[in-house]
mmCIF file of C-alpha atoms in Angstrom:
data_model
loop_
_atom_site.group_PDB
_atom_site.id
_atom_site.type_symbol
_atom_site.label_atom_id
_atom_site.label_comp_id
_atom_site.label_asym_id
_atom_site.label_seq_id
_atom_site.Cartn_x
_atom_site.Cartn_y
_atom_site.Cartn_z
ATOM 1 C CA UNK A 1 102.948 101.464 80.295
ATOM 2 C CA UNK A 2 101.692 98.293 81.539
ATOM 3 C CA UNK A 3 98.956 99.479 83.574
ATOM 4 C CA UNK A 4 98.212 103.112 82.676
ATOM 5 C CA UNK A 5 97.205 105.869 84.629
ATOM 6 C CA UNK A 6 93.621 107.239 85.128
ATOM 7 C CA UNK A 7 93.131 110.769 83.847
ATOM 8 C CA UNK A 8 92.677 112.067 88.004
ATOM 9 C CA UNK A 9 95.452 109.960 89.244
ATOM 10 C CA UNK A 10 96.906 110.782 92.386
ATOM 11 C CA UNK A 11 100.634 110.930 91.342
ATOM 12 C CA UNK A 12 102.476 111.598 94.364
ATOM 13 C CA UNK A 13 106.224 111.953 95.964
ATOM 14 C CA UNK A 14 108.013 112.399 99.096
ATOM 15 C CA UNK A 15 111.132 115.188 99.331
ATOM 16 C CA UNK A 16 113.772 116.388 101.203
ATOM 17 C CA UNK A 17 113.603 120.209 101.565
ATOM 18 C CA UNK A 18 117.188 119.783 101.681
ATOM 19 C CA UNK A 19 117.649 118.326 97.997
ATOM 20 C CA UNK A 20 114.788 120.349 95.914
ATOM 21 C CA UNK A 21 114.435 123.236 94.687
ATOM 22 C CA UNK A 22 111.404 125.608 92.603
ATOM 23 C CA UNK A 23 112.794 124.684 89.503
ATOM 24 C CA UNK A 24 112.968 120.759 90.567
ATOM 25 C CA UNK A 25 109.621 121.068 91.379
ATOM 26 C CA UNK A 26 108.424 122.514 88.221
ATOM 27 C CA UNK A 27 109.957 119.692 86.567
ATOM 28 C CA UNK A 28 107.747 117.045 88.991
ATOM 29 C CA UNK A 29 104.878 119.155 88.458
ATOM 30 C CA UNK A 30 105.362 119.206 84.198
ATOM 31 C CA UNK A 31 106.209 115.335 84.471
ATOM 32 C CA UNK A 32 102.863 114.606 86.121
ATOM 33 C CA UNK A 33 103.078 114.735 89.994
ATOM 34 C CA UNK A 34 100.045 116.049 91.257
ATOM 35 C CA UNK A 35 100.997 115.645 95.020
ATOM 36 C CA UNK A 36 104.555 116.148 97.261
ATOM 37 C CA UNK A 37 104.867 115.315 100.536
ATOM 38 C CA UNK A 38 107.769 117.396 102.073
ATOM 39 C CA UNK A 39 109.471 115.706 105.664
ATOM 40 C CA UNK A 40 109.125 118.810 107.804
ATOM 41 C CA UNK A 41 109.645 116.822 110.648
ATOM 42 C CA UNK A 42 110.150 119.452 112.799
ATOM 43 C CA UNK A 43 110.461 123.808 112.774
ATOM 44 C CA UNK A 44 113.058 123.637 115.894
ATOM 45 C CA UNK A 45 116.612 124.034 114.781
ATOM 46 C CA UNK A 46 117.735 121.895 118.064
ATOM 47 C CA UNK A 47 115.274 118.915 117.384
ATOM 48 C CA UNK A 48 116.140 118.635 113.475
ATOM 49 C CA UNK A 49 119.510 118.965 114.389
ATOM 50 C CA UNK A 50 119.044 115.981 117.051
ATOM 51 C CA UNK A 51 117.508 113.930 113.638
ATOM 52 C CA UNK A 52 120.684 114.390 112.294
ATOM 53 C CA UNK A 53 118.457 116.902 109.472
ATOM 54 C CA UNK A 54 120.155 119.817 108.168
ATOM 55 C CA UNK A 55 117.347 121.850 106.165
ATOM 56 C CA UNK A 56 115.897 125.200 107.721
ATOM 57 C CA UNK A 57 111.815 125.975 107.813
ATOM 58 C CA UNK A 58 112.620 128.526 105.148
ATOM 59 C CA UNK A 59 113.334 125.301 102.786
ATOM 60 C CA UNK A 60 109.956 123.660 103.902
ATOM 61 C CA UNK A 61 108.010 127.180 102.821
ATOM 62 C CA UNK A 62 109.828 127.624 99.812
ATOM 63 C CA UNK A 63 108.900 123.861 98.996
ATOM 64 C CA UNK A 64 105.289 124.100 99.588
ATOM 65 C CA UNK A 65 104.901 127.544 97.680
ATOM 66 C CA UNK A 66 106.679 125.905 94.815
ATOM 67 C CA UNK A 67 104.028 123.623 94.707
ATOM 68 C CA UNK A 68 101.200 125.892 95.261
ATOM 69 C CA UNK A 69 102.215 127.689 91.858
ATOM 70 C CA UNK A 70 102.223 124.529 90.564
ATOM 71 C CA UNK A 71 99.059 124.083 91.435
ATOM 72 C CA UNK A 72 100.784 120.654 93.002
ATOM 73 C CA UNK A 73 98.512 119.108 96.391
ATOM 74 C CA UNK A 74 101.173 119.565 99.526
ATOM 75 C CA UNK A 75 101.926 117.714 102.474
ATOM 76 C CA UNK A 76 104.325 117.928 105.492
ATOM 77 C CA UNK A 77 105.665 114.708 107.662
ATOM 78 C CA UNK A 78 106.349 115.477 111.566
ATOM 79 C CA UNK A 79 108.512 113.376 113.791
ATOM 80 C CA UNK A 80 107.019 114.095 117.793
ATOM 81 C CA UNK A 81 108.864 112.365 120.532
ATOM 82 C CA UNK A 82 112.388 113.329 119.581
ATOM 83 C CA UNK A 83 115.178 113.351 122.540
ATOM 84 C CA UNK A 84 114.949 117.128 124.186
ATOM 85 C CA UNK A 85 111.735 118.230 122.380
ATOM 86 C CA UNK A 86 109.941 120.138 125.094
ATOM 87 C CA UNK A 87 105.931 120.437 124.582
ATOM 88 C CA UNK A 88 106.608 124.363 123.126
ATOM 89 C CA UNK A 89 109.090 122.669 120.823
ATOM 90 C CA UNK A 90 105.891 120.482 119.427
ATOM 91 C CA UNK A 91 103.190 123.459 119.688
ATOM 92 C CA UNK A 92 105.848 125.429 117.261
ATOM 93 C CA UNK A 93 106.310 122.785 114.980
ATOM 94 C CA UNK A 94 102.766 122.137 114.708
ATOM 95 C CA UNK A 95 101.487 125.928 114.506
ATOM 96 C CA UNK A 96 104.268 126.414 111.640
ATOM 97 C CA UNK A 97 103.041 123.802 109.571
ATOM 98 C CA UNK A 98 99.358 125.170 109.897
ATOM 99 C CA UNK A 99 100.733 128.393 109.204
ATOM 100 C CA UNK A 100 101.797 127.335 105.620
ATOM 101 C CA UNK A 101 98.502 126.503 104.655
ATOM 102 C CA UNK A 102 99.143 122.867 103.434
ATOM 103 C CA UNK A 103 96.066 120.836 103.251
ATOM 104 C CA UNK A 104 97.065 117.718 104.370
ATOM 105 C CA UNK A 105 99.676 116.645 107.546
ATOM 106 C CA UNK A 106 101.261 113.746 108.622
ATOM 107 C CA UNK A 107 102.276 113.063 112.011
ATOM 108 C CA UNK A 108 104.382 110.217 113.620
ATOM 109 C CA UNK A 109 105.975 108.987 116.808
ATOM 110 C CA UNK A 110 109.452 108.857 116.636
ATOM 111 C CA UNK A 111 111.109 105.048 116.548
ATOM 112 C CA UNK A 112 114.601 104.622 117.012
ATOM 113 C CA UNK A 113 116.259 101.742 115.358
ATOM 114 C CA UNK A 114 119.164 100.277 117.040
ATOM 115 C CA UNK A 115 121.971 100.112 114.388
ATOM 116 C CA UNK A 116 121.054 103.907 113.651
ATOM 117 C CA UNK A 117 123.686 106.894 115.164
ATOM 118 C CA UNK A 118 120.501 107.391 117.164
ATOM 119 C CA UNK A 119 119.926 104.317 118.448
ATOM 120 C CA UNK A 120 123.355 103.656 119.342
ATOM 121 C CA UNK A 121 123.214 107.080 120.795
ATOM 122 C CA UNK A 122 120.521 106.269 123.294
ATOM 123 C CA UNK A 123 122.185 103.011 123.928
ATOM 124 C CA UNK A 124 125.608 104.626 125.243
ATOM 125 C CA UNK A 125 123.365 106.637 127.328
ATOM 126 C CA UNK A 126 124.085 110.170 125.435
ATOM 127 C CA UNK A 127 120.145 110.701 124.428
ATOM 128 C CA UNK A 128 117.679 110.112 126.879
ATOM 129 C CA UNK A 129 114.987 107.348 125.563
ATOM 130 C CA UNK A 130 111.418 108.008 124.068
ATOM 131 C CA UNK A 131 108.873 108.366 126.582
ATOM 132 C CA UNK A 132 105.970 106.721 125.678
ATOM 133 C CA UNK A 133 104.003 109.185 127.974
ATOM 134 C CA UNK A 134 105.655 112.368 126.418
ATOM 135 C CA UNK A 135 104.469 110.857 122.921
ATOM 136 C CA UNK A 136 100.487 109.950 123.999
ATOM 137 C CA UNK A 137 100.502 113.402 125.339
ATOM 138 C CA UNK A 138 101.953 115.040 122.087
ATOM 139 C CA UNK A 139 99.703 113.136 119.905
ATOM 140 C CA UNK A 140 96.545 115.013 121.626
ATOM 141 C CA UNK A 141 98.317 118.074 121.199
ATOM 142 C CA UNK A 142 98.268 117.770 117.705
ATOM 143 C CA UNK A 143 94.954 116.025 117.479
ATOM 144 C CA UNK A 144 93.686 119.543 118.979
ATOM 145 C CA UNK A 145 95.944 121.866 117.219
ATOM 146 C CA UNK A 146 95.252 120.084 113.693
ATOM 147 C CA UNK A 147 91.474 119.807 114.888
ATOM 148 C CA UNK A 148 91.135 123.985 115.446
ATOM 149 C CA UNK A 149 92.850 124.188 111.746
ATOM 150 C CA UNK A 150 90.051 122.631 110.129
ATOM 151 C CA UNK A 151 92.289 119.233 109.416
ATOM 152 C CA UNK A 152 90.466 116.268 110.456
ATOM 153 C CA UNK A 153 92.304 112.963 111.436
ATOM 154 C CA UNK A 154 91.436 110.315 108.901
ATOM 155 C CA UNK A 155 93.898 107.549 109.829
ATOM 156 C CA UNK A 156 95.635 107.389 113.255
ATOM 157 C CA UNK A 157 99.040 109.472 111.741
ATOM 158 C CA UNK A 158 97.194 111.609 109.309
ATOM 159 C CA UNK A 159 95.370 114.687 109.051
ATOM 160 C CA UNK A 160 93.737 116.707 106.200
ATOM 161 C CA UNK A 161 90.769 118.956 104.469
ATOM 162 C CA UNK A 162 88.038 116.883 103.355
ATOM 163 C CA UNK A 163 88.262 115.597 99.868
ATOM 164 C CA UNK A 164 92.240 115.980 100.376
ATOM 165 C CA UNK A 165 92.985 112.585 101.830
ATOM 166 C CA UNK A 166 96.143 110.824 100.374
ATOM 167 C CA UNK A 167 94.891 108.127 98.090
ATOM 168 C CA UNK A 168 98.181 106.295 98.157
ATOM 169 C CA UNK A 169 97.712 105.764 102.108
ATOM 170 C CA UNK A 170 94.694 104.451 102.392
ATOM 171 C CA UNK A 171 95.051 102.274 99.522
ATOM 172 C CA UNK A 172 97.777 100.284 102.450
ATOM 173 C CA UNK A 173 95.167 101.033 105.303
ATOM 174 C CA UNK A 174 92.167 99.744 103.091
ATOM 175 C CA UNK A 175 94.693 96.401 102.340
ATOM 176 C CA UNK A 176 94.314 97.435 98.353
ATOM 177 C CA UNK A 177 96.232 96.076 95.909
ATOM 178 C CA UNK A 178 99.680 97.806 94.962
ATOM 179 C CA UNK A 179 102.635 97.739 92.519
ATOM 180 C CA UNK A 180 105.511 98.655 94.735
ATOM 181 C CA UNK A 181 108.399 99.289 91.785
ATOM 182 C CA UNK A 182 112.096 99.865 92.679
ATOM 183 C CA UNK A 183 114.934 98.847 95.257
ATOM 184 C CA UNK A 184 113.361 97.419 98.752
ATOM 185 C CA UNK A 185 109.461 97.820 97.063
ATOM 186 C CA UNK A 186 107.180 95.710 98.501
ATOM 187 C CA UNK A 187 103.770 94.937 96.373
ATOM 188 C CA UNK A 188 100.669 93.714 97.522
ATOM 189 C CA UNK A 189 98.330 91.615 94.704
ATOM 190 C CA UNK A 190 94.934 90.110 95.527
ATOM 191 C CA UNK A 191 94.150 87.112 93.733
ATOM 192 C CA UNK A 192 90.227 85.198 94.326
ATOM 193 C CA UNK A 193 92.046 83.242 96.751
ATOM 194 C CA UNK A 194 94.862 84.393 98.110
ATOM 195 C CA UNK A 195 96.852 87.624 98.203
ATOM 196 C CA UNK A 196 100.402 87.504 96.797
ATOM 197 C CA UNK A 197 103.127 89.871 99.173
ATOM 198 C CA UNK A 198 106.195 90.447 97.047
ATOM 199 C CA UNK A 199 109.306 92.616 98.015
ATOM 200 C CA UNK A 200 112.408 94.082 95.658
ATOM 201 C CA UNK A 201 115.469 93.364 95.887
ATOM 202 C CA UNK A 202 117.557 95.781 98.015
ATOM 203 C CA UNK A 203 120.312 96.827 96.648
ATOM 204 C CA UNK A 204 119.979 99.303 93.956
ATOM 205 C CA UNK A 205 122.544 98.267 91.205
ATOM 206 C CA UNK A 206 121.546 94.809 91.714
ATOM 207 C CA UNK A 207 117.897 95.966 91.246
ATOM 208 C CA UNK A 208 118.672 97.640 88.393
ATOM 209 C CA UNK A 209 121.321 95.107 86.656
ATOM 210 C CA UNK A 210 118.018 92.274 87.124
ATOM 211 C CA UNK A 211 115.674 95.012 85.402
ATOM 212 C CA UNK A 212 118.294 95.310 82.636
ATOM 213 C CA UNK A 213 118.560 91.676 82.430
ATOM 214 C CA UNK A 214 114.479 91.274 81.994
ATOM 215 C CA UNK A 215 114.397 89.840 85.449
ATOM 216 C CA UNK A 216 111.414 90.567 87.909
ATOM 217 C CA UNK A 217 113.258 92.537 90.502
ATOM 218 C CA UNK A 218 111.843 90.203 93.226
ATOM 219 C CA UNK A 219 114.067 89.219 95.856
ATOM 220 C CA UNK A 220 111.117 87.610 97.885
ATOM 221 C CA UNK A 221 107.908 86.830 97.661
ATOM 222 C CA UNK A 222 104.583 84.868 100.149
ATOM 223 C CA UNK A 223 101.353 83.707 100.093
ATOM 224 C CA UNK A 224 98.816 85.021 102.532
ATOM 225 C CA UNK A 225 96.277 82.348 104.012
ATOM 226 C CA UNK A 226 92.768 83.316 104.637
ATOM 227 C CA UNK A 227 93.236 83.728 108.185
ATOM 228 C CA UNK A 228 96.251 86.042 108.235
ATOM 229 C CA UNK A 229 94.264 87.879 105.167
ATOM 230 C CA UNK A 230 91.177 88.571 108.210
ATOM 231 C CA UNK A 231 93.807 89.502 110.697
ATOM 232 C CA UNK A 232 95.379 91.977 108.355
ATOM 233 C CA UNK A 233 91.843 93.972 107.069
ATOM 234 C CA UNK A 234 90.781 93.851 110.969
ATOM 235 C CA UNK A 235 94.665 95.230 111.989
ATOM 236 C CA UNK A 236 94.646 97.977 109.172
ATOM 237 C CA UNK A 237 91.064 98.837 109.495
ATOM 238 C CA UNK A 238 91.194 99.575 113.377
ATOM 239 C CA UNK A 239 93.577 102.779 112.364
ATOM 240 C CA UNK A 240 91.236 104.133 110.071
ATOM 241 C CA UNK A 241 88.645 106.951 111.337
ATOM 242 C CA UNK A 242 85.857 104.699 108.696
ATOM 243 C CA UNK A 243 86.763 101.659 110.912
ATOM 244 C CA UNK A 244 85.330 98.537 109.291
ATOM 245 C CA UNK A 245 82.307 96.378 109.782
#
């Protein structure tokens, strides 16, 4: 270990519902994950299915129980906004994630890229467009919703508990430092004076043939001026619920 880990580390992971399993995440929990974030998204079979997702709720609960005996912190990701989600759609999605008693939720807009099946969905005219409208008014729902749950908005896509904000988050938010480590990674180090942005290589055998080889897995790499180091803090900052002075 180059850097080591502090003894109350936040050791954290995203998952599919669709790809573990209790035993898979006994295994995270005995290898030192303290926190799993599982991408919910939605509890509507239509929407997920109009995500192209294919897990049920059921895999979400069985997830976040896992981790409860684990003693593991939870999380669930939402996607509002998505093509044919009515505002009931939302309200179930949002009261099912409250119902499994996580302590910490993420929610985001949806954005479609173009070279996606989505986005070339929406361009041949098959799925209607988001509606920026539809989204504002979906945020507030779950600004409320989360609010009456006891799950405070701390950043502008995240809710949780007190005390059970994601440290990994607001270590981008904050403009922290950060060892990003494996394909497409992108690191952030601060240096007296100037911070270093570095990004992985993309691919992952030629990631992993340059790690074999001793390489630094860079594939790029810039130097942030004093200026655009401002802009950044006063960019990041603004989404925070802290703010900055």
């Amino acid at each position: 270990s180059i850097w080591g880990l502090r003894a109350d580390a936040e050791v954290t992971t995203e998952a599919n519902p669709d790809t573990v399993d209790e035993a898979y995440i006994h295994e995270l929990a005995d290898g030192g994950f303290t926190r799993i974030s599982f991408g919910m998204q939605s509890a509507v079979a239509s929407v997920l299915r109009t995500l192209d997702r294919t897990h049920t709720p059921r895999n979400v609960e069985m997830g976040v129980r896992a981790a409860d005996g684990c003693s593991m912190r939870s999380s669930v990701d939402l996607i509002y906004g998505t093509p044919g989600e009515s505002t009931d759609d939302w309200r179930t999605s949002l009261s099912t994630a409250i119902g499994l008693g996580v302590r910490h939720v993420s929610a985001y807009a949806l954005t479609v890229e173009p070279n996606t099946g989505m986005g070339r969905r929406m361009a041949r005219g098959v799925l209607a467009r988001t509606d920026d409208d539809d989204e504002a008014r979906k945020y507030e729902i779950a600004d409320d919703m989360l609010a009456d749950a006891g799950l405070r908005w701390y950043e502008i896509s995240n809710w949780s508990y007190p005390g059970y904000e994601s440290r990994h988050n607001l270590a981008y938010w904050r403009n922290d430092d950060w060892a990003g480590i494996g394909p497409g990674a992108h690191s952030h180090y601060r240096h007296s004076d100037h911070d270093l942005r570095s990004w992985d290589i993309v691919h992952p055998r030629a990631w992993g043939m340059a790690v074999t080889s001793r390489r630094i897995p860079w594939s790029g790499q810039e130097s942030l001026s004093s200026r655009e180091r401002v802009e950044e803090t006063v960019m990041f900052g603004m989404r925070l619920r802290e703010g900055l002075d």
